[in-house]
Coordinates of C-alpha atoms in Angstrom, one line a residue:
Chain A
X1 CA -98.9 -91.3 -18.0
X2 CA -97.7 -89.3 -15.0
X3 CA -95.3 -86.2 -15.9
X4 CA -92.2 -86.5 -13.6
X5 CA -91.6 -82.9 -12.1
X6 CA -88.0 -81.6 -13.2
X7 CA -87.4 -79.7 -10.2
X8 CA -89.6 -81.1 -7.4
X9 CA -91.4 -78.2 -5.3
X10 CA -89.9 -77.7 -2.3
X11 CA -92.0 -77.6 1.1
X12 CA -92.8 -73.1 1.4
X13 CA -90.4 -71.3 3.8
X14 CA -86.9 -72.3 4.9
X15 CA -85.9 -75.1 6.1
X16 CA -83.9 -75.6 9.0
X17 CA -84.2 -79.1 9.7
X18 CA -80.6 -79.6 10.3
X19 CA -79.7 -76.6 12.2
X20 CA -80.4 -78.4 15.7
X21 CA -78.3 -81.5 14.7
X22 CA -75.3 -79.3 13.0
X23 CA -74.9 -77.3 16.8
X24 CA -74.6 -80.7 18.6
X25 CA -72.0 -82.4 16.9
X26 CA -70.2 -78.9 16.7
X27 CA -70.5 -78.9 20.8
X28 CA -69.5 -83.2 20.9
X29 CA -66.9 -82.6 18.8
X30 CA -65.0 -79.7 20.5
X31 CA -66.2 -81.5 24.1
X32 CA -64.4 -84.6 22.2
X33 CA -61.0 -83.0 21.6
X34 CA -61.9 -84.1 17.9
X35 CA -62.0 -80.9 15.2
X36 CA -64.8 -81.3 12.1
X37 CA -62.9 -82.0 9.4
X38 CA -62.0 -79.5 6.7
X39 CA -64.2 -79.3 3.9
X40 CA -61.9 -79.3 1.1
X41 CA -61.9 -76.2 -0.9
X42 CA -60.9 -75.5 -4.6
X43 CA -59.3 -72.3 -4.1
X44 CA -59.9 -71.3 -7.2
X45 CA -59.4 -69.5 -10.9
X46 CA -61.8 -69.9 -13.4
X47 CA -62.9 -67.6 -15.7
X48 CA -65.0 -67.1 -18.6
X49 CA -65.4 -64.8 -21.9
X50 CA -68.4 -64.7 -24.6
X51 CA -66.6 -64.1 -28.0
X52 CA -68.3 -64.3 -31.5
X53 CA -69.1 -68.1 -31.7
X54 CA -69.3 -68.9 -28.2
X55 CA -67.9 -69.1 -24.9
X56 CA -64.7 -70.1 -23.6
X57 CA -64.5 -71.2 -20.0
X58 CA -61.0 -71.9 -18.3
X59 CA -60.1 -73.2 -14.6
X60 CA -56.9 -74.0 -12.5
X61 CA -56.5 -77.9 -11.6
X62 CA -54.9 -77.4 -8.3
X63 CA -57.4 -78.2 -5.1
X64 CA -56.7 -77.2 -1.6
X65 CA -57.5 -78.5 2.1
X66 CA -56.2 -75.6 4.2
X67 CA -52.6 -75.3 3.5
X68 CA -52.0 -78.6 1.7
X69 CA -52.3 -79.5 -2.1
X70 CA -54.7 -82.3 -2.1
X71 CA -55.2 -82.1 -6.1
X72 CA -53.0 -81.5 -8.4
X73 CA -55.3 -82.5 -11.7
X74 CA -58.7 -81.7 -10.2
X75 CA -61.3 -81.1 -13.2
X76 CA -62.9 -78.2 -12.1
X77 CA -64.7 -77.3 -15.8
X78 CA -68.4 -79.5 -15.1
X79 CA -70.4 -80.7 -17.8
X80 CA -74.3 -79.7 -17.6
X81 CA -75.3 -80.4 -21.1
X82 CA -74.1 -81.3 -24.3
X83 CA -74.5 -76.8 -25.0
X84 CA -73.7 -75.7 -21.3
X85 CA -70.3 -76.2 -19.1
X86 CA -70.1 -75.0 -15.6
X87 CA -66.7 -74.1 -13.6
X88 CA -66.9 -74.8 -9.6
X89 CA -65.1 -72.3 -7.3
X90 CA -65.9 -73.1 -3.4
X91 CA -66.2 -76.3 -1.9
X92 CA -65.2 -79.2 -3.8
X93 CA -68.1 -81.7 -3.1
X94 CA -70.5 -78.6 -3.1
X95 CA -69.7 -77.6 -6.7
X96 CA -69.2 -81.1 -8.0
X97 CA -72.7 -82.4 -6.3
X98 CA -74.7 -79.0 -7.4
X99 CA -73.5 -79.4 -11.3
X100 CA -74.6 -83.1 -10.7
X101 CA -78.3 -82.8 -9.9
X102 CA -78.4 -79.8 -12.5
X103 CA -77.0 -81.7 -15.0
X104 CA -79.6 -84.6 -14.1
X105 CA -82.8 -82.4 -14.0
X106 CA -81.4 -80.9 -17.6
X107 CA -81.7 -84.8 -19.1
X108 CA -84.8 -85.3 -17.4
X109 CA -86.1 -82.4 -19.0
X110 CA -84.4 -83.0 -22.5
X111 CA -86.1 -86.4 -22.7
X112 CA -89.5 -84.9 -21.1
X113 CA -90.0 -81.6 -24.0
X114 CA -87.9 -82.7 -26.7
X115 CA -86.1 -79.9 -26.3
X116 CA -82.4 -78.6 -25.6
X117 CA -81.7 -77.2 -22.1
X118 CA -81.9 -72.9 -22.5
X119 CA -79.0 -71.7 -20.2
X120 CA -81.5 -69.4 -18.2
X121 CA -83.6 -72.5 -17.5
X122 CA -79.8 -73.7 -15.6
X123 CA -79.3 -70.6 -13.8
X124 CA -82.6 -70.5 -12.7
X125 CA -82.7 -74.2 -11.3
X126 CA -79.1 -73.1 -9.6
X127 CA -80.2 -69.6 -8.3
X128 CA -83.4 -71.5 -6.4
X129 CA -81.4 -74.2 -4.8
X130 CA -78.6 -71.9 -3.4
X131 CA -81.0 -69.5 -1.9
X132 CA -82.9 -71.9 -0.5
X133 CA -79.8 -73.5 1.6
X134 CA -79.0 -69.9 2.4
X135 CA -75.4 -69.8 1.7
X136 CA -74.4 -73.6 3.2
X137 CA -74.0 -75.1 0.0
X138 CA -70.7 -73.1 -0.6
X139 CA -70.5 -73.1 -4.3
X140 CA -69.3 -70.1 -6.6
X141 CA -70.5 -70.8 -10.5
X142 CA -69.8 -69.9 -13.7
X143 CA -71.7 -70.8 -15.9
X144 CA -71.6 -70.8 -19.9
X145 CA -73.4 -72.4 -22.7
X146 CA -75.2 -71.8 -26.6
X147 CA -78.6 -72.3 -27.1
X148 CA -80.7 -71.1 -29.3
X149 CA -81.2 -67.7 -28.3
X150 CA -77.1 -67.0 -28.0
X151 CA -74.0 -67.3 -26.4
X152 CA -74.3 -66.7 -22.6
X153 CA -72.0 -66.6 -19.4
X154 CA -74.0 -66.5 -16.1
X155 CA -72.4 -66.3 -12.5
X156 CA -74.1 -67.7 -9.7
X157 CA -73.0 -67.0 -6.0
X158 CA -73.5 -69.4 -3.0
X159 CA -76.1 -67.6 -1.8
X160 CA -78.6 -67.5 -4.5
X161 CA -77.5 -64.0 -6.6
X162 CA -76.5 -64.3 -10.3
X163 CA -75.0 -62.1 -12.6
X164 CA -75.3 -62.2 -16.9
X165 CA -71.8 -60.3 -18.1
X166 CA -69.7 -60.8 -21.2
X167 CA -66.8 -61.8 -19.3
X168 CA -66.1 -63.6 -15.5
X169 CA -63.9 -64.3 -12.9
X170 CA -64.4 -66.6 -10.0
X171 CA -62.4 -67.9 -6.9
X172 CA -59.3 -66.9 -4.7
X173 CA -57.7 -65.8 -8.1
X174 CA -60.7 -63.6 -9.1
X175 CA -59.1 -60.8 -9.0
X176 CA -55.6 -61.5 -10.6
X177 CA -57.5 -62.6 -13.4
X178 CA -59.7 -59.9 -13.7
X179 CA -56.9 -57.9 -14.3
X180 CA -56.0 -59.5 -17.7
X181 CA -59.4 -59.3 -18.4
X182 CA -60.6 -56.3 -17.9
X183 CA -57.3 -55.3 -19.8
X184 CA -58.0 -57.3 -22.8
X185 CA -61.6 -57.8 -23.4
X186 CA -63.4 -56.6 -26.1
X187 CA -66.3 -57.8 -27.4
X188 CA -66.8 -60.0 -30.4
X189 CA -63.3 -61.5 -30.0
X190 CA -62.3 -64.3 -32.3
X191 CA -62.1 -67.6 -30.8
X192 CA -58.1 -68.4 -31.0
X193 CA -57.7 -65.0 -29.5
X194 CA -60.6 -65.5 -26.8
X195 CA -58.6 -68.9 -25.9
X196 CA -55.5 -67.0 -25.4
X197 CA -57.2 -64.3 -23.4
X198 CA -59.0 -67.3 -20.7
X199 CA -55.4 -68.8 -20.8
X200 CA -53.5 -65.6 -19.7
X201 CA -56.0 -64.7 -16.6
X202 CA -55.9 -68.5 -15.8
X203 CA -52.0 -68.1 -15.4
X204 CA -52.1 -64.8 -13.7
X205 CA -54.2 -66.3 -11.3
X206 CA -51.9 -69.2 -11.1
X207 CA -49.0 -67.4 -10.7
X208 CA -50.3 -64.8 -7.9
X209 CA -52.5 -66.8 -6.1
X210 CA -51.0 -69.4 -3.9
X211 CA -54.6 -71.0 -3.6
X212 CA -54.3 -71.7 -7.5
X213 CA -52.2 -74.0 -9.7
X214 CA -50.6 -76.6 -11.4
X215 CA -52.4 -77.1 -15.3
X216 CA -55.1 -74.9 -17.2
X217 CA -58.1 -76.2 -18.4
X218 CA -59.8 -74.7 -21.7
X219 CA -63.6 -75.7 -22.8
X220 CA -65.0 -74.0 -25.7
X221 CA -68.2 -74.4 -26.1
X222 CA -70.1 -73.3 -29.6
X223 CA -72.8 -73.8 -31.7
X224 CA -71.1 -77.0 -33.8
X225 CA -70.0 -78.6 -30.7
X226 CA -68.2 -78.9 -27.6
X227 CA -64.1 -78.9 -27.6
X228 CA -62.9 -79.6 -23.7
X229 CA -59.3 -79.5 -23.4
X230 CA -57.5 -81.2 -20.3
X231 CA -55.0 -79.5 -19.9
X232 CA -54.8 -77.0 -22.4
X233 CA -51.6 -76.1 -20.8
X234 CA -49.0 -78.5 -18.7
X235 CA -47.3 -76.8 -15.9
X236 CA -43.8 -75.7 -16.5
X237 CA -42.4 -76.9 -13.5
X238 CA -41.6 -80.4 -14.0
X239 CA -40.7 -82.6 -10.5
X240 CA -37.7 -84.0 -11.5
X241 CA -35.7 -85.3 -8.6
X242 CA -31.9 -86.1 -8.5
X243 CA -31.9 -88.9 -6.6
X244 CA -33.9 -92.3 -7.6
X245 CA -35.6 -93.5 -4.2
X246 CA -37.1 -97.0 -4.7
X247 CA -36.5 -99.1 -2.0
X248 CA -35.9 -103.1 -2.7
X249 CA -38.2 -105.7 -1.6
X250 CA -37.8 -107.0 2.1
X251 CA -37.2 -103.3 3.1
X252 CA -40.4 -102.7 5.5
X253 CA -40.1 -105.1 8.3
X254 CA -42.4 -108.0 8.8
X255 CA -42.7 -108.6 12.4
X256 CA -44.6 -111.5 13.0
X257 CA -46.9 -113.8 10.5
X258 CA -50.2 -115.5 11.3
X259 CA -51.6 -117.8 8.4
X260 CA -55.2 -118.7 8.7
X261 CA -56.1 -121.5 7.0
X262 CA -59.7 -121.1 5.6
X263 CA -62.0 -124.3 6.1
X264 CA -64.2 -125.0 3.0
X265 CA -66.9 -127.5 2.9
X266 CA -68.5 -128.3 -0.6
X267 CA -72.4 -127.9 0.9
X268 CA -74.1 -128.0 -2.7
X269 CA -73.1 -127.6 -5.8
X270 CA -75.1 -126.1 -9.1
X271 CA -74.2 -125.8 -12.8
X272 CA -76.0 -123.0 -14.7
X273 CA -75.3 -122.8 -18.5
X274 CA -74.9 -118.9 -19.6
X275 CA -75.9 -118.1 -23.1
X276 CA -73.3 -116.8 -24.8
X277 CA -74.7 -116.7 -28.3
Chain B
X1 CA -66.4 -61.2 -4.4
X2 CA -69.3 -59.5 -3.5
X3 CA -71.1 -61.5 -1.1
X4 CA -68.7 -62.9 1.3
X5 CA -66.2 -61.0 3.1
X6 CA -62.7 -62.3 3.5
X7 CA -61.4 -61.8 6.9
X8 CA -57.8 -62.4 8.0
X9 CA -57.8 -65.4 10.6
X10 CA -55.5 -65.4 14.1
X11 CA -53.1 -67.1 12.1
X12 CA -52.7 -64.8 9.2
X13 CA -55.3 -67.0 6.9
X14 CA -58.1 -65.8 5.0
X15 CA -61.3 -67.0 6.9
X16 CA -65.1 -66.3 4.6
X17 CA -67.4 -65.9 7.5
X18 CA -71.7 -65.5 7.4
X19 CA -72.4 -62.3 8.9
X20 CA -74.5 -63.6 11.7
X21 CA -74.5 -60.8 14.1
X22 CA -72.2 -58.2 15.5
X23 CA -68.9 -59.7 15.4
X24 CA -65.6 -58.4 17.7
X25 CA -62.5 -57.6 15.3
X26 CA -59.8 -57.8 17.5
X27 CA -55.7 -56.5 16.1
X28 CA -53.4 -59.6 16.1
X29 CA -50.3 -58.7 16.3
X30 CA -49.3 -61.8 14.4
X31 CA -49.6 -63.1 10.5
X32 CA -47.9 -65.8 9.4
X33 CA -45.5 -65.5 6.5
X34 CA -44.8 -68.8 5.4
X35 CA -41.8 -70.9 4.4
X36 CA -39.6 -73.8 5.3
X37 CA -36.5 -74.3 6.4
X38 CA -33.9 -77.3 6.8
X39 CA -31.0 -78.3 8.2
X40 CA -28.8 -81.5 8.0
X41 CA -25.4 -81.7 9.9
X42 CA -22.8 -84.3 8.0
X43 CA -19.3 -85.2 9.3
X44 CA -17.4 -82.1 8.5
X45 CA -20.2 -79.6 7.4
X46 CA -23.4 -78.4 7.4
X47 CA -26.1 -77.4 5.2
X48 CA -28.9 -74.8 6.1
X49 CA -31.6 -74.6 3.5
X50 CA -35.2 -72.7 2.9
X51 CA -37.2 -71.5 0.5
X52 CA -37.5 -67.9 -0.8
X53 CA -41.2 -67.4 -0.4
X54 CA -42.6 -64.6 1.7
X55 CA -46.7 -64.7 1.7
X56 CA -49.7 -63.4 3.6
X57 CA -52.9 -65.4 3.6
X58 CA -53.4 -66.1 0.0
X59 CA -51.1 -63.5 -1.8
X60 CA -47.4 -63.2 -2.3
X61 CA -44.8 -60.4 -0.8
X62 CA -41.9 -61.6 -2.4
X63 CA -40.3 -64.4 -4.3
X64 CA -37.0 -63.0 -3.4
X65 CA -36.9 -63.2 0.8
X66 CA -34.0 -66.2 2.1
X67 CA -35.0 -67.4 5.4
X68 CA -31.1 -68.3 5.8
X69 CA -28.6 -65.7 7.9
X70 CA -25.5 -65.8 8.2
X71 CA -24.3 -65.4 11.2
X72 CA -20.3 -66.1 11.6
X73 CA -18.1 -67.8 9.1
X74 CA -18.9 -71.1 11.2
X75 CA -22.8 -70.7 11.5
X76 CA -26.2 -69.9 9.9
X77 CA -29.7 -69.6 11.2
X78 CA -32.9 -70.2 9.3
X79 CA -36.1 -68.5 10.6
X80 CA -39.8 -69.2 9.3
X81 CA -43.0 -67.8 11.1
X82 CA -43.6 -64.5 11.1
X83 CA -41.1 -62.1 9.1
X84 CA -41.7 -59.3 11.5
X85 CA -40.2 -61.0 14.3
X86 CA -37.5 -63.0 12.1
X87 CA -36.1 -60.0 11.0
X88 CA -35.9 -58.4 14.9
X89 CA -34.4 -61.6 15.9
X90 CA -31.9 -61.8 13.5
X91 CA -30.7 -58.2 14.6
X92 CA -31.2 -59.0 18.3
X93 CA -29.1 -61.4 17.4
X94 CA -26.2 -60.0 15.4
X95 CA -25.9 -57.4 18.0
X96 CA -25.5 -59.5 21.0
X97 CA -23.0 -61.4 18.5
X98 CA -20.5 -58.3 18.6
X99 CA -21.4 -57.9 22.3
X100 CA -19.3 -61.3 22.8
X101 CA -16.8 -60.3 20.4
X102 CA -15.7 -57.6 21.6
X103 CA -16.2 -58.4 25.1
X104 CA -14.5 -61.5 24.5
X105 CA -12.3 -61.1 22.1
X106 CA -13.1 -64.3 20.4
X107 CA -15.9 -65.5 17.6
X108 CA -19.0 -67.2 19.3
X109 CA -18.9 -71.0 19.0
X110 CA -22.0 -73.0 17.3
X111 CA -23.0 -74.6 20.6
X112 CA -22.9 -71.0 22.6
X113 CA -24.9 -69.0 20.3
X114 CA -27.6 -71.9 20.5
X115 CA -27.0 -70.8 24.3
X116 CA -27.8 -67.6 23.9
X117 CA -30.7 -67.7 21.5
X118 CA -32.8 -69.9 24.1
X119 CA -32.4 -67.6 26.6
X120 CA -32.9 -64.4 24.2
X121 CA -36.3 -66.3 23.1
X122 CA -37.6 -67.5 26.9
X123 CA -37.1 -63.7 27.7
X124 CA -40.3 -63.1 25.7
X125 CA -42.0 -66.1 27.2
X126 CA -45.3 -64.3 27.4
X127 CA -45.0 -62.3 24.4
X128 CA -43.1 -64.9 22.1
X129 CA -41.6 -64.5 19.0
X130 CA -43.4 -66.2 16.4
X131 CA -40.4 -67.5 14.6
X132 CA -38.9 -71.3 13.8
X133 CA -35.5 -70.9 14.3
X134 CA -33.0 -73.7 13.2
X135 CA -29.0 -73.2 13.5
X136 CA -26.3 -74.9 11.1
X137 CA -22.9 -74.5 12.1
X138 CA -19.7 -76.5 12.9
X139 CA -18.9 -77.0 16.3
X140 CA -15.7 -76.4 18.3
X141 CA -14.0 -80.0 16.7
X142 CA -15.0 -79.0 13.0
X143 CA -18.1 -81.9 12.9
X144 CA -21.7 -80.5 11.8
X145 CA -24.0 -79.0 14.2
X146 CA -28.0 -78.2 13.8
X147 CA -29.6 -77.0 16.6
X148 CA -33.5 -76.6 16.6
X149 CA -35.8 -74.4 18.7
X150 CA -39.6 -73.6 19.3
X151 CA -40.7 -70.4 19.6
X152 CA -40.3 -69.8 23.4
X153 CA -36.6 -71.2 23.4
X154 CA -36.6 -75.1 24.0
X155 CA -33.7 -76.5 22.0
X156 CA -31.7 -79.6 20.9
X157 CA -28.6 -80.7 19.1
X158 CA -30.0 -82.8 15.8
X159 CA -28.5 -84.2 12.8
X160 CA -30.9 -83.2 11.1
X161 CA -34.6 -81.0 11.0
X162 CA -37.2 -79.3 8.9
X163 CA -39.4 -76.5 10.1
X164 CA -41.8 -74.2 9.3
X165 CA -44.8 -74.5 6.9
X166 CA -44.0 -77.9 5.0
X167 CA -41.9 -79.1 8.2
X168 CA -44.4 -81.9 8.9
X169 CA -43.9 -83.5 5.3
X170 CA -40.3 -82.7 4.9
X171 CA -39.6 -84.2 9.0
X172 CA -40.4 -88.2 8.2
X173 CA -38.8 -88.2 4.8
X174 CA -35.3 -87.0 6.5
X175 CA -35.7 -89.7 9.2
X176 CA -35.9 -92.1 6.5
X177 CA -33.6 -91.2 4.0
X178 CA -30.7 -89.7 6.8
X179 CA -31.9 -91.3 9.8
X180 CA -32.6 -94.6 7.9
X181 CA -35.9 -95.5 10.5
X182 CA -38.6 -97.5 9.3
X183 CA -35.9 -100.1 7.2
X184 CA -34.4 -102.9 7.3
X185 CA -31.5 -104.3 5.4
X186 CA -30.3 -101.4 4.3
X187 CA -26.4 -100.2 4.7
X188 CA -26.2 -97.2 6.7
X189 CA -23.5 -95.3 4.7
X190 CA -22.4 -92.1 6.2
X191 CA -24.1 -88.7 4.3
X192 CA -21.4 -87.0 2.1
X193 CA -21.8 -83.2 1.4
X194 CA -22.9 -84.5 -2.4
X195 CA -25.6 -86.0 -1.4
X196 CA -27.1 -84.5 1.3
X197 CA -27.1 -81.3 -1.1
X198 CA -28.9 -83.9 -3.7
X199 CA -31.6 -84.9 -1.2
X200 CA -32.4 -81.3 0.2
X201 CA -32.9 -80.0 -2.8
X202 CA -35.4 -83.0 -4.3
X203 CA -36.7 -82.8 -0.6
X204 CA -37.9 -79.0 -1.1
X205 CA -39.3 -80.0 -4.6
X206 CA -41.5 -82.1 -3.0
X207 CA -42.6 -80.0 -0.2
X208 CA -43.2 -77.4 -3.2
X209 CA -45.5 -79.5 -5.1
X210 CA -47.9 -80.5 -2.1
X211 CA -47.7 -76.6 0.2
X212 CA -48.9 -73.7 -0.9
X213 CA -46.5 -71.3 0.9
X214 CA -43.4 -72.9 -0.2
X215 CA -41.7 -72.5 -3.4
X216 CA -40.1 -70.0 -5.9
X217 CA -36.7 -70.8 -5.3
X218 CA -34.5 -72.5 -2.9
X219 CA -31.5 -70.9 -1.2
X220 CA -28.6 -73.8 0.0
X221 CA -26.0 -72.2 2.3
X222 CA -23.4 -74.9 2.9
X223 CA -21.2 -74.3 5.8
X224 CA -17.5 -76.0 6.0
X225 CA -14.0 -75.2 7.6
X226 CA -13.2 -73.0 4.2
X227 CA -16.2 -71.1 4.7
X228 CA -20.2 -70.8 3.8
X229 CA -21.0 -71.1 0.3
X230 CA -24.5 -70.7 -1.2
X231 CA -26.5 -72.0 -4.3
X232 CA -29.9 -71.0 -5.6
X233 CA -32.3 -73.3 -7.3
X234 CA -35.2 -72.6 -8.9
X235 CA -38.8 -74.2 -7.3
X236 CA -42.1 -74.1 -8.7
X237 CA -43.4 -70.1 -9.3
X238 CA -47.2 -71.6 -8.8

């Protein structure tokens, strides 16, 4: 019985197989008059706080490509494990892909031991994979989860570092909502008043950062179970227009019409019975 | 965040670079401070709208700062771009306004301070203003102007225009709704002041929900024969 690896070893030293190939498309496409196109960032606030039974992670749901709102109900609060959730701040596909393969490994692991996914066993399996892509996966983590040995919050950084604090901000609105909470913390908080705190630096960051927006997202995650609410708060601002614009069939022009009459011919034909019982 | 430095880009946003080696910081004497304006020209009156929003890369200055001035009791001019420059213009422009007036002894018409603002703006041809100016006025026979530039001073009359930040999506949804392109069947009724202060004002909701550097609130300045009024409506805060 062969014992799949959880995290396959990587070949030693860096790699750098794709360095070549990333410098000539960069020099066809600027030869081409064609730019790369955008990566689509998050542009972030999440946060996160430890309080008595747990930890309470909260994110923005607005996601941005440059200047333009291209979500407005992105979920950016990943599940890893039924006992860990992870908030993405960076690039969109990096974060949702990274928290993917995590979350993978974690089952494969689960159903290998027996045993729950610790949250340092996570951090560890992120912390490795950033550092070795050096800082090209651009994804900014937070994550939180209860296991057996506690409540914890963990940050990781695109490039490999990690932090363990009681409480976390992450994103273009980092520093909004590290003002509420650094203001507010304390430790050993109750969990209503934990929820209240997340909610408040979410919303500062909402409100000062024009990178963040739209709905809050709340996941609290303890030792009797998992409670993610989407949202936990609607946006105030409601787009409600004055004028209806539909427009009536027949509206968008039909210039010209070509039917194309498909010719069928009945080559064989085969009955199989399905069993329905 | 304590691994990647946030550097302002050419155009005044935030850019994370790798430090790769020694890089060359060079003083642009640019930023872009977002917003949009609008302008829609109707039988007897015009309206020149924009948003309130002044901000800088990722933050806000204000929630408070109109992109609308008024100019005479017939016109208004809307500026977007960079604040620095919209607020020199502006007094460029004011002045050169009582120049006329007491040179001339007379108001300046719609049409002539269009005139004088292209030639004002091509006078910095090779160190432009960074502004998007757009004029609403009435012109000599009492019928709605708008008159849109670039930065270095090419103008046109229009019925109608968007510029600035959310110009792009605000630009096809005025040709389609004033300009009626794109349809067929439809009556072409004429825009009444009602409505076209109705469609600018679910037009900048829009462009508030999908940009990030418009929104707050709105600022309407409506310009007839019995004078400019304005209205303020609140936008999303987000």
């Amino acid at each position: 019985m062969a014992l799949s690896n959880v995290v396959e070893t990587p070949a030693s030293g860096f790699n750098f197989e794709n360095v070549s190939r990333n410098v000539a498309l960069e020099g066809l496409l600027e030869g081409g008059h064609t730019k790369a196109p955008k990566p689509m960032k998050t542009g972030t606030t999440i946060a996160g706080v430890v309080c008595k039974d747990g930890v309470v992670l909260g994110a923005d749901t607005r996601a941005t490509s440059g200047e333009v709102v291209a979500d407005k109900m992105c979920a950016k609060i990943h599940y890893i494990s039924p006992n860990m959730y992870c908030c993405g701040a960076g690039t969109a596909a990096d974060t949702e892909k990274t928290t993917d393969l995590l979350s993978s490994n974690l089952t494969i692991f689960s159903m290998n031991s027996g045993r729950n996914p610790r949250v340092v066993m996570a951090v560890n399996i992120l912390q490795d994979m950033l550092f070795r892509y050096r800082g090209q996966i651009g994804a900014s983590l937070i994550l939180g989860g209860v296991d057996c040995t506690g409540n914890h919050l963990y940050t990781v950084g695109p490039y490999g570092s990690i932090d363990k604090v009681p409480y976390l901000a992450m994103g273009s609105g980092d520093l909004a909502a590290l003002g509420i909470l650094e203001d507010r913390f304390k430790p050993n908080m109750e969990l209503e008043e934990a929820k209240e705190l997340v909610r408040d630096a979410i919303h500062s960051g909402i409100m000062s950062d024009l990178g963040s927006g739209n709905n809050i997202d709340i996941c609290v995650i303890t030792k009797q179970g998992v409670d993610y609410i989407r949202p936990y708060q609607e946006s105030e601002y409601k787009d409600k227009r004055q004028r209806r614009y539909k427009y009536r069939p027949g509206t968008t022009s039909i210039l010209t019409e070509k039917i194309v009459p498909l010719e069928l011919e009945v080559v064989q034909e085969t009955v199989q019975r399905m069993d329905t019982a | 965040t304590m691994f990647a430095t946030q550097v302002y880009g050419d155009n005044g946003k935030m850019k994370e670079y790798h430090y790769t080696g020694p890089v060359e910081h060079r003083f642009s004497p640019y930023s872009f401070n977002g917003g949009t304006v609008l302008a829609v020209a109707g039988e007897d009156f015009a309206i020149v709208a924009s948003d309130t929003r002044l901000s800088e890369g990722y933050s806000i200055h204000s929630r408070d700062s109109p992109k609308c001035y008024k100019l005479t009791d017939t016109t208004v001019i809307g500026c977007s771009g960079f604040h620095g420059d919209c607020l020199t213009l502006t007094k460029i422009i004011d002045a050169r306004l009582k120049m006329y007036k007491h040179s001339n002894n007379k108001c300046m018409t719609s049409g002539a301070i269009a005139a004088m603002l292209s030639t004002i703006l091509y006078g910095r041809r090779f160190f432009p203003y960074y502004v998007y100016n757009i004029i609403g006025g009435l012109d000599e026979e009492g019928k709605g102007a708008v008159y849109s530039f670039d930065p270095v001073g090419s103008y046109q009359r229009d019925t109608y225009k968007a510029g600035g930040s959310a110009s792009a999506m605000l630009q096809p949804l005025l040709d389609n709704q004033i300009g009626f392109k794109n349809m067929e069947g439809v009556q072409h009724l004429p825009l009444n002041q009602e409505k076209a202060v109705q469609l600018v004002k679910d037009v900048f909701i829009s462009a508030a929900e999908r940009d990030v550097y418009t929104g707050d609130a709105l600022r309407i300045c409506i310009v007839t024969k019995d004078g400019i009024k304005e209205e303020t409506v609140p936008l999303r805060k987000d």
